[in-house]
């Protein structure tokens, strides 16, 4: 039974086992507001028809009648949740998430026009009926009506012309005219079967919802069209074709050039143990009371995790730093921007095989360090806030600086989970004085409860060079479905300051990015090959396998807050699920105790290695305070007082 609190999401359940419903439900139709999918901002007005469990929608009732549908949803196969006070309805169909809302203003506007239409039609019907009765009385007295054809009744004139056209130019009998007018009036009145004319006239004022809404829409169509800024082609239909399959391999870069960590570097080649079996976990019992909520606050079974945390995921976005090195050596600003676009897309490639598990949520104050001599890079990350969860990182190289701070929101919608990142990513190339900045797209994991899980990224990314207006790059991660040919597709372009497209980009975020026009386009980036038996080991890439490795010589150099020392994550990596679950519970209890003590003593947590600043756009950001590497060198973390997180 759904909860009754108006401010919470309620799951609308279907028929229980053994129940049946032989009565066909009534048909319902009308306008609602639907949340835009590109770029997930704002709402637009759509006409919906719910008939026998199928919810169809389009721009107008006319489009519905013509079969011009924007979407069709089987409500019975979807998870539906509602929030009464907000007048919200959310439908999760596995392939798509539909966010709907009933507008009070829309209802008021519709009903006002509804009344006006009823009054106008009643008045028109009474006038026509009065004229018709006068004509019939005259016809009955004289058996002829010489002045009847002069009557200014629109429908009479129209149908008489049609009748004359069909039967030729001969004189039409007056009785035929009267019959035509009478039949037209009956048709206009609604053709209510078996109801006398007088009753039809009284029922004329009882307009159906569909009639009034149709009239309302027609009257307001121009205003709505003028105020709408949506791109209808990107509403529910993909507009990118599968062109990357036709690219000539002769124009592609050798895999060895930018294959990332495919080479041998002395690090471990595989994880100690495969991922555990999660088939016995009933996720519905865990998630059913968290529809529409942020899952970062919900404790999940450890079997659903992978042995990496969010801080390490941020480092994983730097798997293809070779692209940044290459951009730092590229003189052409347009080509440099195209390479930066390839780096942006490469950060999503490792997620393709990772829909089956989630990373550990970092504890407040947890850190992660990564030094890669093979990449010439030093990376540091810290969890700087717990509620809301904010992760910050900074990486330095001789050719680039990488930094970002991201707040993560995870929402469960019944069959799918959305990950909404809030924040920006920044790359600085000192060789040209460039400072690139971009946003992140929405990530959705489908089939959370049953079937094969698959991951999807969708939305728009804008890459800007804040130090130069020479060019800008726009990337679109196309929203598709699991079986479509355009799944995981990306398209984009580099545009100069005059608005001219100077580079065209396309590809798939898990396969590669191409620049140009097929079939002569050239490959800018392609991911490295996957390790052996990757399906058994969480779908990790070679780079991901190496992230949690703890070498003996590193133990005295790392701070005790480093994610490699986290016991529940380490036990899961080693295949000891029971110990991992026990340690996870203990660590979470410790964190709640620390937070309660800080609240009671009015103590605010201060991050150790990052500080909050306000940039030129008045946005709060977390940047490094440049103390980590100095403290690591002297006096060394082993000689310092450190927080006890676990």
Coordinates of C-alpha atoms in Angstrom, one line a residue:
X1 CA 0.0 0.0 0.0
X2 CA 1.5 3.3 -0.9
X3 CA 2.4 5.9 1.7
X4 CA 0.0 8.8 2.1
X5 CA 2.4 11.6 2.9
X6 CA 1.9 14.3 0.2
X7 CA 5.6 15.4 0.1
X8 CA 7.0 11.9 -0.5
X9 CA 7.2 9.7 -3.6
X10 CA 4.7 6.9 -3.6
X11 CA 4.9 3.7 -5.7
X12 CA 1.7 2.9 -7.6
X13 CA 1.4 -0.8 -7.5
X14 CA -0.4 -3.0 -10.0
X15 CA -2.7 -6.0 -9.5
X16 CA -1.5 -8.6 -6.9
X17 CA -1.2 -12.2 -7.8
X18 CA -4.6 -13.7 -8.1
X19 CA -6.4 -10.4 -8.7
X20 CA -8.1 -9.6 -12.0
X21 CA -9.8 -6.6 -13.5
X22 CA -12.2 -7.4 -16.3
X23 CA -13.6 -3.9 -16.6
X24 CA -11.9 -1.9 -19.3
X25 CA -10.6 1.4 -17.8
X26 CA -11.9 4.7 -19.1
X27 CA -10.0 6.7 -21.7
X28 CA -8.3 9.8 -20.4
X29 CA -6.6 12.6 -22.3
X30 CA -5.4 16.1 -21.8
X31 CA -2.3 18.3 -21.5
X32 CA 0.5 17.8 -19.0
X33 CA 4.0 19.2 -18.7
X34 CA 6.9 16.9 -19.7
X35 CA 10.5 17.5 -18.6
X36 CA 12.9 18.1 -21.5
X37 CA 15.5 15.6 -22.2
X38 CA 18.0 18.0 -23.7
X39 CA 19.6 19.3 -21.7
X40 CA 17.4 18.2 -18.8
X41 CA 16.2 21.7 -18.1
X42 CA 12.7 23.1 -18.2
X43 CA 9.3 21.6 -19.1
X44 CA 7.2 21.7 -22.2
X45 CA 3.5 21.1 -22.8
X46 CA 2.4 17.9 -24.4
X47 CA -1.0 16.2 -25.1
X48 CA -1.3 12.8 -23.5
X49 CA -3.8 10.0 -24.2
X50 CA -4.2 7.1 -21.7
X51 CA -6.1 4.3 -23.3
X52 CA -6.2 0.6 -22.1
X53 CA -2.8 1.0 -20.3
X54 CA -1.0 2.7 -23.2
X55 CA 0.1 6.3 -22.6
X56 CA 0.7 8.1 -25.9
X57 CA 1.8 11.7 -26.3
X58 CA 2.4 14.3 -28.9
X59 CA 2.3 18.1 -29.4
X60 CA -1.4 18.4 -29.9
X61 CA -4.6 16.4 -30.2
X62 CA -4.4 16.8 -34.0
X63 CA -1.0 15.1 -34.1
X64 CA -2.4 12.2 -32.0
X65 CA -5.3 11.8 -34.5
X66 CA -2.8 11.8 -37.4
X67 CA -0.6 9.3 -35.7
X68 CA 2.3 11.7 -35.2
X69 CA 3.4 10.4 -31.8
X70 CA 6.4 11.5 -29.9
X71 CA 6.3 8.5 -27.6
X72 CA 4.2 5.5 -26.4
X73 CA 4.6 4.0 -22.9
X74 CA 3.2 0.7 -21.7
X75 CA 2.2 1.8 -18.2
X76 CA 1.7 -1.7 -17.0
X77 CA 5.4 -2.6 -17.7
X78 CA 6.7 0.6 -16.0
X79 CA 7.4 1.6 -12.5
X80 CA 5.2 4.6 -11.7
X81 CA 5.7 6.9 -8.7
X82 CA 3.8 10.0 -7.8
X83 CA 4.3 13.0 -5.5
X84 CA 0.8 14.4 -4.7
X85 CA 1.6 17.8 -3.4
X86 CA 4.0 18.6 -6.3
X87 CA 1.5 17.1 -8.8
X88 CA 4.4 15.0 -10.2
X89 CA 4.3 11.6 -12.0
X90 CA 7.5 9.7 -12.9
X91 CA 7.5 6.6 -15.1
X92 CA 10.6 4.4 -15.4
X93 CA 10.3 2.1 -18.5
X94 CA 13.9 0.8 -18.3
X95 CA 14.8 2.4 -21.6
X96 CA 13.6 5.9 -20.7
X97 CA 12.7 8.0 -17.7
X98 CA 9.6 10.2 -18.1
X99 CA 9.1 13.1 -15.6
X100 CA 5.6 14.5 -15.9
X101 CA 3.8 17.3 -14.0
X102 CA 0.2 18.6 -13.9
X103 CA 0.2 22.4 -14.0
X104 CA -2.4 24.4 -12.1
X105 CA -2.1 27.3 -14.4
X106 CA -2.6 25.0 -17.4
X107 CA -5.8 23.6 -15.8
X108 CA -7.2 27.1 -15.1
X109 CA -6.4 28.4 -18.5
X110 CA -8.0 25.3 -20.1
X111 CA -11.2 25.5 -18.1
X112 CA -11.7 29.2 -18.8
X113 CA -11.4 28.6 -22.5
X114 CA -13.6 25.5 -22.1
X115 CA -16.4 27.7 -20.7
X116 CA -16.0 30.3 -23.5
X117 CA -16.2 27.6 -26.2
X118 CA -19.3 26.0 -24.6
X119 CA -21.1 29.4 -24.5
X120 CA -20.1 30.2 -28.1
X121 CA -21.3 26.9 -29.4
X122 CA -24.5 26.9 -27.5
X123 CA -25.3 30.4 -28.9
X124 CA -24.5 29.3 -32.4
X125 CA -26.6 26.1 -32.1
X126 CA -29.6 28.1 -30.8
X127 CA -29.4 30.5 -33.8
X128 CA -29.2 27.7 -36.3
X129 CA -32.0 25.7 -34.6
X130 CA -34.2 28.8 -34.7
X131 CA -33.6 29.3 -38.4
X132 CA -34.2 25.6 -39.1
X133 CA -37.5 25.6 -37.3
X134 CA -38.7 28.7 -39.2
X135 CA -37.8 27.0 -42.5
X136 CA -39.5 23.8 -41.6
X137 CA -42.7 25.7 -40.6
X138 CA -42.7 27.6 -43.9
X139 CA -42.1 24.4 -45.9
X140 CA -45.0 22.6 -44.1
X141 CA -47.4 25.5 -45.0
X142 CA -46.5 26.1 -48.6
X143 CA -44.8 22.8 -49.7
X144 CA -42.2 25.1 -51.2
X145 CA -39.7 27.5 -49.9
X146 CA -38.7 30.0 -52.6
X147 CA -36.5 32.1 -50.2
X148 CA -34.9 29.2 -48.4
X149 CA -31.7 29.3 -50.6
X150 CA -31.1 32.8 -49.5
X151 CA -30.5 31.8 -45.9
X152 CA -27.0 32.6 -44.6
X153 CA -26.2 29.3 -43.0
X154 CA -22.7 28.3 -43.5
X155 CA -23.1 24.5 -43.5
X156 CA -26.2 24.7 -45.8
X157 CA -24.2 26.7 -48.4
X158 CA -21.3 24.3 -48.2
X159 CA -23.2 21.1 -48.5
X160 CA -25.4 22.4 -51.2
X161 CA -22.4 23.2 -53.3
X162 CA -21.1 19.7 -52.7
X163 CA -24.4 18.1 -53.7
X164 CA -24.6 20.2 -56.9
X165 CA -21.1 19.2 -57.8
X166 CA -21.9 15.6 -57.5
X167 CA -25.3 15.6 -59.3
X168 CA -24.6 18.1 -62.0
X169 CA -25.9 21.6 -62.7
X170 CA -29.6 20.8 -62.7
X171 CA -32.0 22.5 -60.1
X172 CA -31.8 21.0 -56.6
X173 CA -35.1 20.2 -55.0
X174 CA -35.9 22.3 -52.0
X175 CA -36.7 19.2 -49.9
X176 CA -33.2 18.0 -50.5
X177 CA -31.8 21.3 -49.2
X178 CA -33.9 21.0 -46.0
X179 CA -32.8 17.4 -45.5
X180 CA -29.2 18.4 -45.9
X181 CA -29.5 21.2 -43.4
X182 CA -31.3 18.9 -40.9
X183 CA -28.7 16.1 -41.3
X184 CA -25.8 18.6 -40.9
X185 CA -27.3 19.9 -37.7
X186 CA -27.7 16.4 -36.3
X187 CA -24.1 15.7 -37.2
X188 CA -22.9 18.9 -35.6
X189 CA -24.8 18.1 -32.5
X190 CA -22.8 14.9 -31.9
X191 CA -24.9 12.2 -33.5
X192 CA -26.1 10.9 -30.2
X193 CA -27.8 7.7 -30.9
X194 CA -31.5 7.4 -30.1
X195 CA -31.7 10.9 -28.5
X196 CA -34.4 13.3 -29.6
X197 CA -33.4 16.6 -31.2
X198 CA -34.4 18.6 -28.2
X199 CA -32.3 16.5 -25.9
X200 CA -29.4 16.7 -28.3
X201 CA -29.6 20.5 -28.2
X202 CA -29.5 20.4 -24.4
X203 CA -26.6 18.0 -24.4
X204 CA -24.7 20.2 -26.8
X205 CA -23.3 22.2 -23.9
X206 CA -21.8 19.0 -22.4
X207 CA -18.5 19.1 -24.3
X208 CA -16.2 16.2 -23.8
X209 CA -12.7 16.8 -22.4
X210 CA -11.1 16.0 -25.7
X211 CA -13.3 18.5 -27.6
X212 CA -12.6 21.3 -25.2
X213 CA -8.9 20.6 -25.1
X214 CA -8.7 20.4 -28.9
X215 CA -10.4 23.8 -29.2
X216 CA -8.1 25.2 -26.6
X217 CA -5.0 24.0 -28.2
X218 CA -5.9 25.3 -31.6
X219 CA -6.6 28.8 -30.2
X220 CA -3.2 28.8 -28.3
X221 CA -1.0 27.1 -30.9
X222 CA 0.7 30.2 -32.2
X223 CA 1.5 31.5 -28.7
X224 CA 2.9 28.1 -27.6
X225 CA 5.0 27.8 -30.8
X226 CA 6.5 31.2 -30.3
X227 CA 7.4 30.6 -26.6
X228 CA 8.8 27.1 -27.0
X229 CA 12.6 26.8 -27.4
X230 CA 12.9 23.0 -27.6
X231 CA 14.5 21.0 -30.3
X232 CA 11.8 18.6 -31.1
X233 CA 14.1 16.3 -33.1
X234 CA 16.1 15.6 -30.0
X235 CA 13.0 15.0 -27.7
X236 CA 12.7 11.3 -28.0
X237 CA 14.2 10.4 -31.3
X238 CA 17.9 10.0 -32.1
X239 CA 19.2 11.9 -35.1
X240 CA 22.7 10.4 -35.4
X241 CA 23.3 7.5 -37.7
X242 CA 25.8 4.8 -37.2
X243 CA 28.6 6.1 -39.3
X244 CA 31.7 5.1 -37.4
X245 CA 31.4 1.5 -38.6
X246 CA 32.1 2.8 -42.2
X247 CA 35.3 4.6 -41.4
X248 CA 38.3 3.3 -43.3
X249 CA 40.8 1.7 -40.9
X250 CA 43.6 3.2 -43.0
X251 CA 42.8 6.6 -41.5
X252 CA 42.7 5.3 -37.9
X253 CA 45.5 5.7 -35.5
X254 CA 47.4 2.6 -34.5
X255 CA 46.2 1.2 -31.2
X256 CA 49.7 1.3 -29.8
X257 CA 49.9 5.1 -30.1
X258 CA 47.1 6.0 -27.7
X259 CA 46.1 2.7 -26.3
X260 CA 46.5 3.9 -22.7
X261 CA 47.8 1.3 -20.2
X262 CA 47.9 -1.5 -22.7
X263 CA 51.7 -1.7 -22.3
X264 CA 53.5 -3.6 -19.5
X265 CA 54.5 -1.3 -16.7
X266 CA 55.4 -3.6 -13.9
X267 CA 52.1 -3.3 -12.2
X268 CA 49.7 -6.2 -11.4
X269 CA 47.9 -7.6 -14.4
X270 CA 44.7 -8.8 -12.6
X271 CA 42.7 -8.5 -9.3
X272 CA 43.2 -11.0 -6.5
X273 CA 39.7 -12.4 -6.7
X274 CA 36.7 -12.2 -9.1
X275 CA 33.5 -10.3 -8.4
X276 CA 31.0 -12.0 -6.1
X277 CA 27.6 -13.4 -7.1
X278 CA 24.8 -10.9 -6.5
X279 CA 21.9 -12.9 -7.8
X280 CA 20.5 -13.6 -4.3
X281 CA 20.1 -9.9 -3.3
X282 CA 16.6 -8.6 -3.5
X283 CA 17.2 -5.0 -4.6
X284 CA 13.5 -4.2 -4.7
X285 CA 13.1 -4.6 -1.0
X286 CA 16.0 -2.2 -0.5
X287 CA 15.1 0.4 -3.1
X288 CA 11.3 0.5 -3.1
X289 CA 11.1 3.1 -0.4
X290 CA 13.7 5.3 -2.0
X291 CA 12.0 6.3 -5.3
X292 CA 13.2 9.7 -6.4
X293 CA 15.7 10.0 -3.4
X294 CA 19.4 10.5 -3.4
X295 CA 20.9 7.0 -3.0
X296 CA 24.2 8.4 -1.6
X297 CA 22.4 8.4 1.7
X298 CA 21.2 4.8 1.4
X299 CA 23.4 2.0 2.7
X300 CA 23.7 -0.8 0.1
X301 CA 25.0 -4.4 0.4
X302 CA 28.7 -4.6 -0.1
X303 CA 28.2 -7.2 -2.9
X304 CA 26.9 -4.4 -5.1
X305 CA 30.1 -2.5 -4.8
X306 CA 33.3 -2.8 -6.8
X307 CA 36.7 -2.5 -5.0
X308 CA 37.3 1.2 -6.0
X309 CA 35.8 4.3 -4.6
X310 CA 34.7 7.6 -6.1
X311 CA 38.0 9.3 -5.6
X312 CA 39.7 6.5 -7.6
X313 CA 37.0 6.9 -10.3
X314 CA 38.1 10.5 -10.7
X315 CA 41.7 9.4 -11.2
X316 CA 40.4 6.8 -13.8
X317 CA 39.3 9.7 -16.0
X318 CA 43.1 10.4 -16.5
X319 CA 43.7 7.0 -18.1
X320 CA 44.4 8.7 -21.5
X321 CA 46.6 11.6 -20.4
X322 CA 48.6 11.0 -23.6
X323 CA 45.9 13.1 -25.3
X324 CA 46.6 16.0 -23.0
X325 CA 50.3 15.7 -23.8
X326 CA 49.5 15.7 -27.4
X327 CA 47.3 18.7 -27.1
X328 CA 50.0 20.6 -25.3
X329 CA 52.3 20.1 -28.3
X330 CA 49.6 21.1 -30.9
X331 CA 49.9 24.6 -32.4
X332 CA 46.6 24.8 -34.2
X333 CA 43.9 25.9 -31.7
X334 CA 41.1 24.1 -33.6
X335 CA 43.0 20.8 -33.7
X336 CA 43.9 21.3 -30.0
X337 CA 40.3 21.7 -29.1
X338 CA 39.4 18.6 -31.1
X339 CA 42.0 16.6 -29.1
X340 CA 40.6 18.1 -25.9
X341 CA 37.2 16.8 -27.0
X342 CA 38.7 13.3 -27.4
X343 CA 40.1 13.5 -23.8
X344 CA 36.6 14.5 -22.5
X345 CA 35.0 11.5 -24.1
X346 CA 37.8 9.1 -23.1
X347 CA 36.8 9.7 -19.5
X348 CA 33.6 7.8 -20.0
X349 CA 35.0 4.8 -21.9
X350 CA 35.9 2.7 -18.9
X351 CA 32.3 2.7 -17.7
X352 CA 31.0 0.5 -20.6
X353 CA 31.5 -2.8 -18.8
X354 CA 30.8 -1.4 -15.3
X355 CA 27.0 -1.3 -15.0
X356 CA 26.9 -4.3 -12.7
X357 CA 28.5 -2.6 -9.6
X358 CA 28.9 0.8 -7.9
X359 CA 32.0 2.4 -6.3
X360 CA 32.3 2.8 -2.6
X361 CA 31.2 6.2 -1.2
X362 CA 34.3 7.9 0.2
X363 CA 34.3 8.8 3.9
X364 CA 34.6 12.4 4.9
X365 CA 38.4 13.1 5.0
X366 CA 39.3 10.1 2.9
X367 CA 42.1 10.7 0.4
X368 CA 43.7 9.0 -2.6
X369 CA 47.1 9.5 -4.2
X370 CA 48.3 8.2 -7.5
X371 CA 51.8 8.6 -8.9
X372 CA 52.4 7.4 -12.5
X373 CA 55.9 7.7 -13.7
X374 CA 54.9 6.2 -17.0
X375 CA 52.5 9.1 -17.5
X376 CA 54.6 11.7 -15.8
X377 CA 51.6 12.5 -13.5
X378 CA 50.9 13.0 -9.8
X379 CA 47.3 12.9 -8.6
X380 CA 45.7 13.7 -5.2
X381 CA 42.0 13.6 -4.3
X382 CA 40.0 14.2 -1.0
X383 CA 36.4 13.9 0.1
X384 CA 35.8 17.5 1.2
X385 CA 32.1 17.3 2.1
X386 CA 29.8 14.5 3.2
X387 CA 26.3 16.1 2.9
X388 CA 26.2 17.0 0.1
X389 CA 28.9 14.6 -1.0
X390 CA 31.7 16.6 -2.8
X391 CA 34.9 15.1 -4.1
X392 CA 37.9 17.3 -5.2
X393 CA 41.0 16.3 -7.1
X394 CA 44.1 17.8 -8.6
X395 CA 46.7 16.3 -10.9
X396 CA 50.0 17.8 -12.1
X397 CA 52.3 17.0 -15.1
X398 CA 55.0 18.8 -16.9
X399 CA 52.5 19.5 -19.7
X400 CA 49.1 20.0 -18.0
X401 CA 47.2 20.5 -14.8
X402 CA 43.9 18.7 -14.2
X403 CA 41.5 19.7 -11.5
X404 CA 37.8 19.2 -10.7
X405 CA 35.3 19.2 -7.8
X406 CA 32.1 17.3 -8.4
X407 CA 29.0 16.8 -6.3
X408 CA 27.2 13.6 -7.1
X409 CA 23.5 13.0 -6.9
X410 CA 22.2 9.4 -7.4
X411 CA 18.4 8.9 -7.9
X412 CA 16.5 5.7 -8.3
X413 CA 13.4 5.8 -10.4
X414 CA 12.0 2.3 -10.1
X415 CA 14.0 0.4 -12.8
X416 CA 16.9 2.8 -13.5
X417 CA 19.3 4.9 -11.5
X418 CA 20.5 8.3 -12.6
X419 CA 23.8 9.8 -11.6
X420 CA 23.7 13.6 -11.9
X421 CA 27.2 15.2 -11.6
X422 CA 27.2 18.9 -10.6
X423 CA 30.4 20.8 -11.1
X424 CA 33.1 21.4 -13.7
X425 CA 36.3 19.8 -15.0
X426 CA 39.3 22.0 -15.7
X427 CA 42.5 21.4 -17.7
X428 CA 45.3 24.0 -17.9
X429 CA 47.9 23.8 -20.7
X430 CA 50.8 26.1 -19.7
X431 CA 52.5 25.9 -23.1
X432 CA 49.7 28.0 -24.6
X433 CA 48.2 29.6 -21.5
X434 CA 45.0 27.7 -22.2
X435 CA 42.4 26.9 -19.5
X436 CA 39.7 24.5 -20.7
X437 CA 36.5 24.0 -18.8
X438 CA 33.6 21.7 -19.3
X439 CA 30.6 20.1 -17.6
X440 CA 29.6 16.5 -17.2
X441 CA 26.6 14.6 -18.7
X442 CA 24.0 12.5 -16.9
X443 CA 24.7 8.8 -16.4
X444 CA 21.9 6.2 -16.2
X445 CA 22.1 2.6 -15.2
X446 CA 19.2 0.6 -16.7
X447 CA 17.7 -2.7 -15.6
X448 CA 18.7 -2.3 -11.9
X449 CA 16.2 -4.9 -10.7
X450 CA 16.3 -7.5 -13.4
X451 CA 17.8 -8.4 -16.8
X452 CA 21.2 -7.3 -18.0
X453 CA 22.2 -4.0 -16.7
X454 CA 23.6 -1.5 -19.1
X455 CA 24.9 2.0 -18.7
X456 CA 24.2 5.1 -20.7
X457 CA 25.5 8.7 -20.8
X458 CA 23.3 11.4 -22.3
X459 CA 23.3 15.2 -22.5
X460 CA 25.4 18.0 -23.8
X461 CA 28.9 19.1 -23.0
X462 CA 30.4 22.5 -23.8
X463 CA 34.2 22.8 -23.8
X464 CA 35.4 26.3 -23.5
X465 CA 38.9 27.9 -23.4
X466 CA 38.4 30.6 -20.7
X467 CA 41.6 32.3 -21.8
X468 CA 40.7 32.6 -25.5
X469 CA 37.6 33.0 -27.6
X470 CA 39.2 31.5 -30.7
X471 CA 36.9 28.5 -30.7
X472 CA 34.4 26.5 -28.7
X473 CA 33.4 22.8 -28.8
X474 CA 30.0 21.3 -28.3
X475 CA 29.5 17.5 -27.8
X476 CA 26.2 15.7 -27.7
X477 CA 25.9 12.3 -26.0
X478 CA 22.9 10.8 -27.8
X479 CA 20.2 9.2 -25.8
X480 CA 19.2 5.9 -27.3
X481 CA 18.2 2.5 -26.1
X482 CA 20.0 -0.9 -25.6
X483 CA 19.0 -2.3 -29.0
X484 CA 19.3 0.7 -31.2
X485 CA 22.2 1.2 -33.6
X486 CA 23.0 4.6 -32.2
X487 CA 23.6 3.4 -28.6
X488 CA 26.6 5.3 -27.0
X489 CA 26.9 7.6 -30.0
X490 CA 28.5 11.0 -29.7
X491 CA 28.5 13.8 -32.2
X492 CA 30.0 17.3 -32.0
X493 CA 31.8 20.1 -33.6
X494 CA 34.5 22.8 -33.1
X495 CA 33.2 26.3 -34.0
X496 CA 35.3 29.4 -34.4
X497 CA 34.4 32.8 -32.9
X498 CA 32.3 33.7 -36.0
X499 CA 30.1 30.6 -35.6
X500 CA 31.7 28.6 -38.4
X501 CA 32.1 24.9 -37.9
X502 CA 35.8 24.1 -38.5
X503 CA 35.9 20.5 -37.2
X504 CA 33.2 17.9 -37.2
X505 CA 33.4 15.1 -34.6
X506 CA 31.6 11.8 -34.2
X507 CA 32.0 8.3 -32.8
X508 CA 31.0 6.3 -29.8
X509 CA 32.3 7.0 -26.3
X510 CA 33.3 3.3 -25.8
X511 CA 34.8 2.8 -29.3
X512 CA 36.6 6.0 -30.3
X513 CA 36.3 9.5 -31.7
X514 CA 36.7 10.6 -35.4
X515 CA 37.2 14.0 -37.0
X516 CA 36.0 14.8 -40.4
X517 CA 33.4 13.3 -42.8
X518 CA 33.1 9.6 -43.4
X519 CA 34.6 7.6 -45.0
X520 CA 37.7 9.8 -45.0
X521 CA 37.5 10.8 -41.4
X522 CA 40.6 10.2 -39.2
X523 CA 40.6 8.7 -35.7
X524 CA 41.7 11.0 -32.9
X525 CA 41.4 8.5 -30.1
X526 CA 40.6 4.8 -29.5
X527 CA 40.5 3.0 -26.2
X528 CA 42.9 0.2 -25.3
X529 CA 42.0 -3.4 -25.3
X530 CA 40.4 -5.1 -22.3
X531 CA 42.3 -7.5 -20.1
X532 CA 41.6 -11.3 -20.2
X533 CA 38.4 -12.4 -18.4
X534 CA 37.4 -8.8 -17.6
X535 CA 33.8 -9.9 -17.3
X536 CA 34.7 -11.9 -14.2
X537 CA 36.6 -9.0 -12.6
X538 CA 34.0 -6.2 -12.4
X539 CA 34.7 -5.2 -16.0
X540 CA 37.8 -3.3 -15.0
X541 CA 40.3 -2.0 -17.5
X542 CA 44.0 -2.5 -17.0
X543 CA 44.3 1.0 -15.6
X544 CA 41.4 0.3 -13.1
X545 CA 43.1 -2.9 -12.0
X546 CA 46.2 -1.0 -11.0
X547 CA 44.4 1.8 -9.0
X548 CA 43.9 0.0 -5.7
X549 CA 47.2 -1.9 -5.7
X550 CA 49.2 -1.4 -2.5
X551 CA 52.9 -1.9 -3.0
X552 CA 55.0 -2.6 0.2
X553 CA 57.3 0.4 -0.5
X554 CA 54.2 2.7 -0.5
X555 CA 52.7 1.8 2.9
X556 CA 55.0 4.2 4.9
X557 CA 54.6 7.0 2.4
X558 CA 50.8 7.2 2.1
X559 CA 48.6 8.8 4.7
X560 CA 46.4 6.4 6.7
X561 CA 43.4 8.1 5.1
X562 CA 44.3 6.8 1.7
X563 CA 41.6 4.6 0.1
X564 CA 44.1 1.7 -0.3
X565 CA 44.0 1.2 3.4
X566 CA 40.2 1.0 3.6
X567 CA 39.5 -2.5 5.0
X568 CA 36.0 -3.1 3.6
X569 CA 37.2 -2.3 0.1
X570 CA 40.3 -4.4 0.5
X571 CA 38.4 -7.4 1.7
X572 CA 36.0 -7.2 -1.2
X573 CA 39.0 -7.0 -3.6
X574 CA 40.4 -10.2 -2.0
X575 CA 37.0 -12.0 -2.3
X576 CA 36.2 -12.0 1.4
X577 CA 32.6 -10.7 1.2
X578 CA 31.5 -11.5 4.8
X579 CA 34.4 -9.5 6.2
X580 CA 33.8 -6.7 3.7
X581 CA 30.2 -6.4 4.8
X582 CA 31.1 -6.5 8.5
X583 CA 33.8 -3.8 8.1
X584 CA 31.6 -1.7 5.9
X585 CA 28.9 -1.6 8.7
X586 CA 31.6 -0.8 11.3
X587 CA 33.1 2.0 9.3
X588 CA 29.8 3.6 8.5
X589 CA 28.8 3.5 12.2
X590 CA 32.1 5.2 13.1
X591 CA 31.4 7.9 10.6
X592 CA 27.9 8.5 12.0
X593 CA 29.4 8.7 15.5
X594 CA 32.0 11.2 14.5
X595 CA 29.4 13.4 12.7
X596 CA 27.1 13.3 15.7
X597 CA 30.0 14.3 18.0
X598 CA 30.9 17.2 15.7
X599 CA 27.3 18.4 15.5
X600 CA 27.0 18.3 19.3
X601 CA 30.2 20.3 19.8
X602 CA 29.6 22.7 16.9
X603 CA 32.7 21.6 15.1
X604 CA 33.0 22.0 11.4
X605 CA 35.1 19.7 9.3
X606 CA 38.1 21.3 7.6
X607 CA 39.6 19.4 4.6
X608 CA 43.3 18.9 5.0
X609 CA 44.5 19.3 1.4
X610 CA 41.9 21.4 -0.4
X611 CA 40.3 24.8 0.3
X612 CA 37.2 26.5 -0.9
X613 CA 37.5 29.6 -3.1
X614 CA 35.1 31.8 -5.1
X615 CA 36.0 32.1 -8.8
X616 CA 35.4 35.1 -11.2
X617 CA 31.9 33.8 -11.9
X618 CA 31.0 33.8 -8.1
X619 CA 31.0 30.0 -8.1
X620 CA 32.4 28.1 -5.1
X621 CA 35.2 25.7 -6.0
X622 CA 37.5 23.4 -4.1
X623 CA 41.2 23.7 -5.1
X624 CA 44.4 22.3 -3.7
X625 CA 46.1 24.1 -0.9
X626 CA 49.5 22.8 -2.2
X627 CA 50.4 21.1 1.1
X628 CA 50.0 17.4 0.3
X629 CA 53.3 16.7 -1.5
X630 CA 55.3 18.9 0.9
X631 CA 53.9 17.1 3.9
X632 CA 54.5 13.8 2.2
X633 CA 58.2 14.7 1.8
X634 CA 58.7 16.2 5.2
X635 CA 58.0 15.3 7.9
X636 CA 56.1 12.4 6.2
X637 CA 52.6 11.3 7.1
X638 CA 53.8 8.4 9.2
X639 CA 55.3 11.1 11.5
X640 CA 52.1 13.2 11.7
X641 CA 48.9 13.0 13.6
X642 CA 46.2 11.7 11.2
X643 CA 42.4 11.2 11.4
X644 CA 41.3 7.7 12.3
X645 CA 38.6 6.9 9.7
X646 CA 38.5 3.1 10.1

